[in-house]
Coordinates of C-alpha atoms in Angstrom, one line a residue:
M224 CA 164.1 63.6 50.7
K225 CA 161.2 61.2 51.3
G226 CA 162.3 57.6 51.7
V227 CA 160.6 54.8 49.8
Y228 CA 160.4 51.4 51.5
S229 CA 162.1 48.6 49.6
A230 CA 161.3 45.0 50.5
P231 CA 164.2 42.8 51.9
G232 CA 166.0 40.6 49.4
D233 CA 165.1 37.4 51.1
Y234 CA 161.4 38.4 51.1
I235 CA 161.6 39.1 47.3
H236 CA 163.0 35.6 46.8
F237 CA 160.4 34.1 49.1
K238 CA 157.6 35.6 47.0
S239 CA 159.2 34.3 43.8
Q240 CA 159.3 30.7 45.2
V241 CA 156.3 30.3 47.5
P242 CA 152.8 30.7 46.0
L243 CA 150.1 32.8 47.8
H244 CA 146.9 30.8 47.8
K245 CA 143.5 32.5 47.7
I246 CA 140.3 30.6 48.3
P247 CA 136.7 31.8 48.9
I248 CA 134.9 30.0 51.6
G249 CA 131.3 31.3 51.9
T250 CA 131.5 35.0 52.0
K251 CA 135.1 35.0 53.3
Q252 CA 138.3 35.3 51.3
W253 CA 141.2 33.3 52.8
R254 CA 144.8 34.2 51.8
Y255 CA 147.5 31.8 53.0
Y256 CA 150.9 30.2 52.3
D257 CA 151.3 26.4 52.5
F258 CA 154.9 25.2 52.2
G259 CA 156.5 21.9 53.2
P260 CA 155.8 18.2 53.0
K261 CA 152.0 17.6 53.1
V262 CA 152.4 14.4 55.1
V263 CA 153.6 16.3 58.1
P264 CA 151.0 17.8 60.5
P265 CA 151.1 21.5 59.9
L266 CA 152.2 24.4 62.1
I267 CA 149.7 27.1 61.4
C268 CA 150.8 30.7 62.1
L269 CA 148.3 33.3 63.0
P270 CA 149.4 37.0 62.9
G271 CA 148.5 39.8 65.2
T272 CA 146.4 42.9 64.4
A273 CA 149.1 44.5 62.2
G274 CA 150.3 41.3 60.6
T275 CA 149.5 39.4 57.4
A276 CA 150.4 35.9 56.2
D277 CA 153.7 37.4 54.8
V278 CA 155.1 38.3 58.2
Y279 CA 156.1 34.7 58.9
Y280 CA 158.1 34.2 55.7
K281 CA 161.3 33.6 57.6
Q282 CA 159.6 30.7 59.5
I283 CA 158.2 29.3 56.3
M284 CA 161.5 29.2 54.6
S285 CA 163.6 27.9 57.5
L286 CA 161.3 25.2 58.9
S287 CA 160.2 23.9 55.5
M288 CA 163.8 23.3 54.6
K289 CA 164.0 21.1 57.7
G290 CA 161.0 19.0 56.6
Y291 CA 158.2 20.7 58.5
R292 CA 155.0 21.9 56.9
V293 CA 154.1 25.5 57.7
I294 CA 150.9 27.3 56.9
S295 CA 150.6 31.0 57.4
V296 CA 147.2 32.7 57.1
D297 CA 145.7 36.1 56.9
I298 CA 142.9 36.7 59.4
P299 CA 139.8 37.2 57.2
C300 CA 137.2 39.8 57.6
V301 CA 135.2 38.4 60.5
W302 CA 133.6 40.5 63.2
N303 CA 133.3 38.4 66.3
H304 CA 134.9 35.5 68.0
Q305 CA 132.2 32.9 67.3
E306 CA 132.4 33.8 63.6
W307 CA 136.1 33.3 63.7
I308 CA 135.9 29.8 65.1
Q309 CA 133.4 28.7 62.5
S310 CA 135.2 30.3 59.6
F311 CA 138.6 28.9 60.6
E312 CA 137.1 25.4 60.9
K313 CA 135.6 25.7 57.4
F314 CA 139.1 26.8 56.2
L315 CA 140.7 23.8 57.7
D316 CA 138.1 21.5 56.1
A317 CA 138.6 23.2 52.7
I318 CA 142.4 22.5 52.7
D319 CA 141.8 19.0 54.1
V320 CA 143.7 19.5 57.4
H321 CA 142.4 18.0 60.6
H322 CA 145.0 18.0 63.4
I323 CA 147.0 21.2 63.7
H324 CA 149.6 22.9 65.8
L325 CA 149.0 26.6 66.3
Y326 CA 151.6 29.4 66.6
G327 CA 149.9 32.8 67.4
T328 CA 151.4 36.2 68.3
S329 CA 149.4 39.0 69.9
L330 CA 145.8 38.8 68.6
G331 CA 146.7 35.6 66.7
G332 CA 147.6 33.9 70.0
F333 CA 144.3 34.9 71.5
L334 CA 142.4 33.5 68.5
A335 CA 144.5 30.3 68.7
Q336 CA 143.4 29.8 72.3
L337 CA 139.8 30.4 71.5
F338 CA 139.9 27.8 68.7
A339 CA 141.6 25.3 71.0
Q340 CA 138.9 25.9 73.6
H341 CA 136.0 25.3 71.3
R342 CA 137.5 22.7 69.0
P343 CA 139.8 20.8 71.3
R344 CA 140.0 17.7 69.1
R345 CA 141.7 19.6 66.3
V346 CA 144.4 21.5 68.2
K347 CA 147.3 19.3 69.3
S348 CA 149.6 22.0 70.7
L349 CA 150.0 25.8 71.1
I350 CA 152.9 28.2 70.8
L351 CA 151.8 31.6 72.3
S352 CA 153.9 34.7 71.9
N353 CA 153.2 38.2 73.4
T354 CA 149.5 37.4 73.8
F355 CA 146.7 37.6 76.3
L356 CA 143.6 35.9 77.7
E357 CA 140.9 38.6 77.6
T358 CA 140.1 41.8 75.8
S359 CA 138.3 43.9 78.4
S360 CA 141.4 46.1 79.0
F361 CA 141.7 46.9 75.2
S362 CA 138.0 47.8 75.0
A363 CA 138.3 50.1 78.0
A364 CA 141.3 51.9 76.5
M365 CA 139.6 52.6 73.1
R366 CA 137.0 55.4 73.7
W367 CA 135.6 55.1 70.2
A368 CA 135.2 51.3 70.4
P369 CA 131.4 51.4 69.7
I370 CA 132.0 53.0 66.2
V371 CA 135.2 51.1 65.2
G372 CA 133.2 49.4 62.4
W373 CA 132.5 52.8 60.8
A374 CA 135.8 54.6 61.4
P375 CA 137.7 55.6 58.2
S376 CA 140.8 53.7 57.1
F377 CA 143.4 56.4 58.0
L378 CA 142.1 56.5 61.6
L379 CA 142.3 52.7 61.9
K380 CA 145.8 52.6 60.5
R381 CA 146.9 55.4 62.8
Y382 CA 145.6 53.7 65.9
I383 CA 147.4 50.4 65.0
L384 CA 150.7 52.1 64.1
T385 CA 150.8 54.2 67.3
G386 CA 150.6 51.0 69.2
I387 CA 154.0 50.0 67.8
H388 CA 156.9 51.1 69.9
D389 CA 158.7 54.1 68.3
G390 CA 162.0 55.6 69.1
P391 CA 165.7 54.5 68.8
Q392 CA 165.9 50.8 68.0
E393 CA 168.6 48.4 66.9
P394 CA 168.7 47.7 63.1
F395 CA 167.0 44.3 63.1
I396 CA 164.1 45.5 65.3
A397 CA 163.7 48.7 63.2
D398 CA 163.7 46.6 60.0
S399 CA 161.0 44.4 61.5
V400 CA 158.8 47.4 62.3
D401 CA 159.3 48.8 58.8
F402 CA 158.2 45.5 57.2
V403 CA 155.1 45.3 59.4
V404 CA 154.2 48.9 58.6
S405 CA 154.4 48.1 54.9
Q406 CA 152.1 45.2 55.4
V407 CA 149.5 47.4 57.3
E408 CA 149.4 49.5 54.2
T409 CA 148.1 46.5 52.2
L410 CA 145.1 45.9 54.4
S411 CA 141.7 47.2 53.5
R412 CA 139.5 49.3 55.8
D413 CA 137.2 46.3 56.5
D414 CA 140.3 44.1 57.4
L415 CA 141.5 46.7 59.8
A416 CA 138.1 47.4 61.3
S417 CA 137.3 43.7 61.8
R418 CA 140.7 43.1 63.6
L419 CA 140.2 46.0 65.9
A420 CA 136.6 44.8 66.5
F421 CA 138.2 41.5 67.9
T422 CA 140.2 43.4 70.4
V423 CA 137.3 45.5 71.7
D424 CA 134.7 42.7 71.7
N425 CA 134.6 41.6 75.3
A426 CA 135.7 38.0 75.4
S427 CA 138.0 35.7 77.4
V428 CA 139.6 32.3 77.0
G429 CA 138.0 29.6 79.1
P430 CA 139.7 26.5 80.4
L431 CA 141.4 24.3 77.8
L432 CA 141.3 20.5 77.6
L433 CA 144.9 20.7 76.2
S434 CA 147.5 19.8 78.7
D435 CA 150.0 22.5 79.7
S436 CA 152.8 20.2 78.6
F437 CA 151.7 20.8 75.0
I438 CA 151.9 24.6 75.3
T439 CA 154.9 26.8 74.9
I440 CA 154.9 30.5 75.9
M441 CA 157.5 32.5 74.0
D442 CA 157.8 36.1 75.1
T443 CA 160.2 39.0 74.6
N444 CA 161.7 40.6 77.7
D445 CA 162.4 44.1 76.3
Y446 CA 159.1 45.7 75.3
S447 CA 155.9 44.9 73.4
S448 CA 152.5 46.4 72.8
I449 CA 150.9 43.8 75.1
P450 CA 151.0 45.1 78.8
Q451 CA 153.1 42.9 81.1
E452 CA 150.2 42.2 83.4
L453 CA 148.3 40.6 80.6
K454 CA 151.3 38.4 79.8
D455 CA 151.6 37.5 83.5
Q456 CA 147.9 36.4 83.5
L457 CA 148.8 34.1 80.6
G458 CA 151.6 32.5 82.5
E459 CA 149.4 32.0 85.6
R460 CA 146.7 30.3 83.5
Y461 CA 149.3 27.7 82.1
P462 CA 151.7 27.2 85.0
A463 CA 153.2 24.0 83.6
A464 CA 153.7 25.3 80.1
R465 CA 157.2 25.4 78.6
R466 CA 158.8 28.9 78.7
A467 CA 161.0 30.4 76.0
Y468 CA 162.1 33.9 76.8
L469 CA 163.8 36.1 74.3
K470 CA 166.0 38.8 75.7
T471 CA 165.1 41.2 72.9
G472 CA 162.9 41.1 69.9
A473 CA 160.2 43.6 70.6
D474 CA 156.7 43.1 69.1
F475 CA 157.9 41.1 66.1
P476 CA 160.6 38.6 67.2
F477 CA 159.7 36.3 64.3
L478 CA 161.2 39.0 62.0
S479 CA 163.8 40.5 64.3
R480 CA 165.0 37.3 66.0
P481 CA 164.2 34.6 63.4
D482 CA 167.1 32.3 64.5
E483 CA 165.9 32.0 68.1
V484 CA 162.2 31.8 67.2
N485 CA 162.7 29.1 64.6
L486 CA 164.8 27.2 67.1
H487 CA 162.1 27.3 69.7
L488 CA 159.4 26.4 67.2
Q489 CA 161.5 23.4 66.1
L490 CA 162.1 22.2 69.7
H491 CA 158.4 22.5 70.4
L492 CA 157.3 20.5 67.4
R493 CA 159.9 17.8 68.2
R494 CA 158.7 17.7 71.8
V495 CA 155.0 17.2 70.9
G496 CA 155.9 14.4 68.5
V497 CA 155.9 16.1 65.1
E498 CA 158.3 14.1 62.9
A499 CA 160.0 16.2 60.2
K500 CA 160.4 14.7 56.7
P501 CA 163.7 16.3 55.4
D502 CA 163.9 13.6 52.7
L503 CA 160.8 15.0 51.1
V504 CA 162.2 18.6 50.8
R505 CA 163.1 19.9 47.4
T506 CA 166.2 22.2 47.4
I507 CA 165.3 25.7 46.2
P508 CA 167.8 26.5 43.3
K509 CA 169.7 29.8 43.4
D510 CA 168.6 30.8 40.0
G511 CA 165.0 31.0 41.2
S512 CA 163.7 28.2 39.0
G513 CA 162.0 25.2 40.2
G514 CA 158.7 24.3 41.9
S515 CA 157.4 24.7 45.4
P516 CA 158.3 22.1 48.0
G517 CA 154.6 22.1 49.0
K518 CA 154.0 19.9 45.9
E519 CA 156.3 17.0 46.7
N520 CA 153.4 14.8 47.7
D521 CA 152.2 14.6 44.1
E522 CA 155.0 12.1 43.3
K523 CA 153.0 9.3 45.2
K524 CA 156.1 7.6 46.5
D525 CA 156.4 5.6 49.8
H526 CA 159.3 6.4 52.0
D527 CA 160.6 4.3 54.9
D528 CA 161.7 6.9 57.4
Q529 CA 164.5 6.0 59.8
P530 CA 164.2 7.0 63.4
N531 CA 165.8 10.2 64.4
G532 CA 168.2 8.7 66.9
N533 CA 167.9 11.4 69.5
G534 CA 164.3 10.5 70.3
G535 CA 163.4 14.1 70.9
N536 CA 163.8 13.9 74.6
P537 CA 161.3 16.3 76.2
E538 CA 163.1 16.3 79.6
S539 CA 165.4 19.1 80.7
T540 CA 164.6 22.2 78.8
S541 CA 168.0 23.8 79.5
K542 CA 169.9 20.9 77.9
E543 CA 167.5 20.7 75.0
S544 CA 167.9 24.4 74.4
Q545 CA 171.7 24.5 74.6
S546 CA 172.7 21.6 72.2
P547 CA 171.0 22.5 68.9
P548 CA 171.6 26.2 68.6
A549 CA 174.9 26.1 66.7
P550 CA 173.7 23.9 63.8
E551 CA 170.3 25.6 63.7
S552 CA 171.9 29.1 63.5
S553 CA 174.4 28.1 60.8
E554 CA 171.7 26.4 58.7
Y555 CA 169.5 29.4 58.9
H556 CA 172.3 31.9 58.2
G557 CA 173.3 29.8 55.2
L558 CA 169.8 30.0 53.8
Y559 CA 169.6 33.6 54.6
D560 CA 172.8 34.4 52.7
Q561 CA 171.6 32.3 49.8
L562 CA 168.3 34.2 49.6
L563 CA 170.0 37.5 49.8
S564 CA 172.5 36.7 47.0
S565 CA 169.9 35.2 44.7
A566 CA 167.4 38.0 45.0
K567 CA 170.0 40.7 44.2
V568 CA 167.9 43.4 45.8
I569 CA 169.2 45.7 48.5
S570 CA 167.0 47.4 51.1
I571 CA 167.6 51.2 51.3
G572 CA 168.7 52.8 54.5
R573 CA 166.7 52.2 57.7
Q574 CA 166.5 55.9 58.4
D575 CA 164.6 56.5 55.1
S576 CA 162.1 53.8 56.1
T577 CA 161.6 55.3 59.5
L578 CA 161.1 58.7 57.9
M579 CA 158.4 57.2 55.7
K580 CA 156.6 55.9 58.8
N581 CA 156.9 59.2 60.6
Q582 CA 155.6 61.1 57.6
H583 CA 152.7 58.7 57.3
I584 CA 151.7 59.2 60.9
L585 CA 151.9 63.0 60.5
A586 CA 149.7 62.9 57.5
T587 CA 147.1 60.7 59.1
G588 CA 147.2 62.9 62.2
V589 CA 146.3 65.9 60.1
L590 CA 143.4 64.0 58.5
Q591 CA 142.2 62.8 61.8
V592 CA 142.1 66.4 63.1
T593 CA 140.0 67.4 60.1
W594 CA 137.7 64.4 60.6
E595 CA 137.2 65.2 64.3
F596 CA 136.5 68.8 63.5
F597 CA 133.8 67.8 61.1
I598 CA 132.2 65.4 63.5
F599 CA 132.3 67.4 66.7
S600 CA 131.9 71.0 65.2
L601 CA 129.8 70.8 62.1
L602 CA 127.5 67.9 63.3
P603 CA 125.8 70.1 66.1
I604 CA 125.2 72.8 63.5
Y605 CA 123.6 70.3 61.2
V606 CA 121.3 69.0 64.0
C607 CA 120.4 72.5 64.9
S608 CA 119.4 73.4 61.4
L609 CA 117.3 70.3 61.2
Y610 CA 115.5 71.3 64.4
I611 CA 114.8 74.8 63.0
T612 CA 113.6 73.5 59.7
Q613 CA 111.2 71.1 61.5
N614 CA 109.7 73.9 63.6
N615 CA 109.2 76.0 60.5
V616 CA 107.4 73.1 58.8
W617 CA 105.0 72.7 61.8
K618 CA 104.3 76.4 61.9
F619 CA 103.5 76.4 58.1
R620 CA 101.2 73.5 58.5
E621 CA 99.3 75.3 61.4
L622 CA 98.8 78.3 59.2
V623 CA 97.5 76.2 56.3

């Protein structure tokens, strides 16, 4: 029997509490979530090729409860890197955000570096996960790169989905893949084509004015769609950057290993001087009522914040990483359990979801064969018929 994907309970609750904003800027439509105290410099999350703003919902819920502001955006339909830089800057101006901290995974990490290179005054720090410095290898690997803008939707989806590691996986990693696959289904043909156009448009990241001490590289050690040599190039470019290695997590550690990712994000923000405002956080009630904590600034109150006490000592990464894990993990699991109980929605078996993905790939494969048959078999016949018709027309004119 065909499995039907059901969204996780905590995601259902997230959607009921956090509003999705949509604003037109020029000809671009921006979709984004903005959650947390507005007085805190935001952490802006940029997804990869297969991601949307929704894939960072676990980071939004966890970090906002600790007093951080998190903005997660969809990459709009832009077709080259220069257009991305200009469009993203207009977006920041539209939401009245000037200084930002960027967290990018895969393609999102590459775009974050490009923006930091060309707009250095706006980017205060970077967190880069499973990402790269240049796109030439992707362009060389895609034989049909010149026509990616005209490819049909099913072919674009199939190309993206086949880049995701398949096979036996542990439950949390398999669930993260299923969630991302469901998000790919929501993307339009233009969205898919423009994102793939980024990866085949030859470009590279130049030197950054940002110091390596304000950069954190967070990679998974099991497997990802980004080749290891590209991740090694990133490490060589930023030799003094902080390293946060995840033993497992695959392509989407922000979904499969949210505890560890959220901990490293919090440590990074603390290290670069971002002060959380937990006193401005509104508790999300279990009954699902109440407003978004993104609106707490409307109360127009002045708060005298007391110093943290620990000073956020940036020295000794090992000590910093070992002391906070226990409370961080317990806090997140408490929130996770609360979200699950309040949503009252249970995801169906992982095997059914995996079956859905396999059936989708099989169906798109059949369609691709049909499409290729039409292009490579029928097109020559069509050209030949045009040639014969043209010759007959010239002969007719000569007779006349």
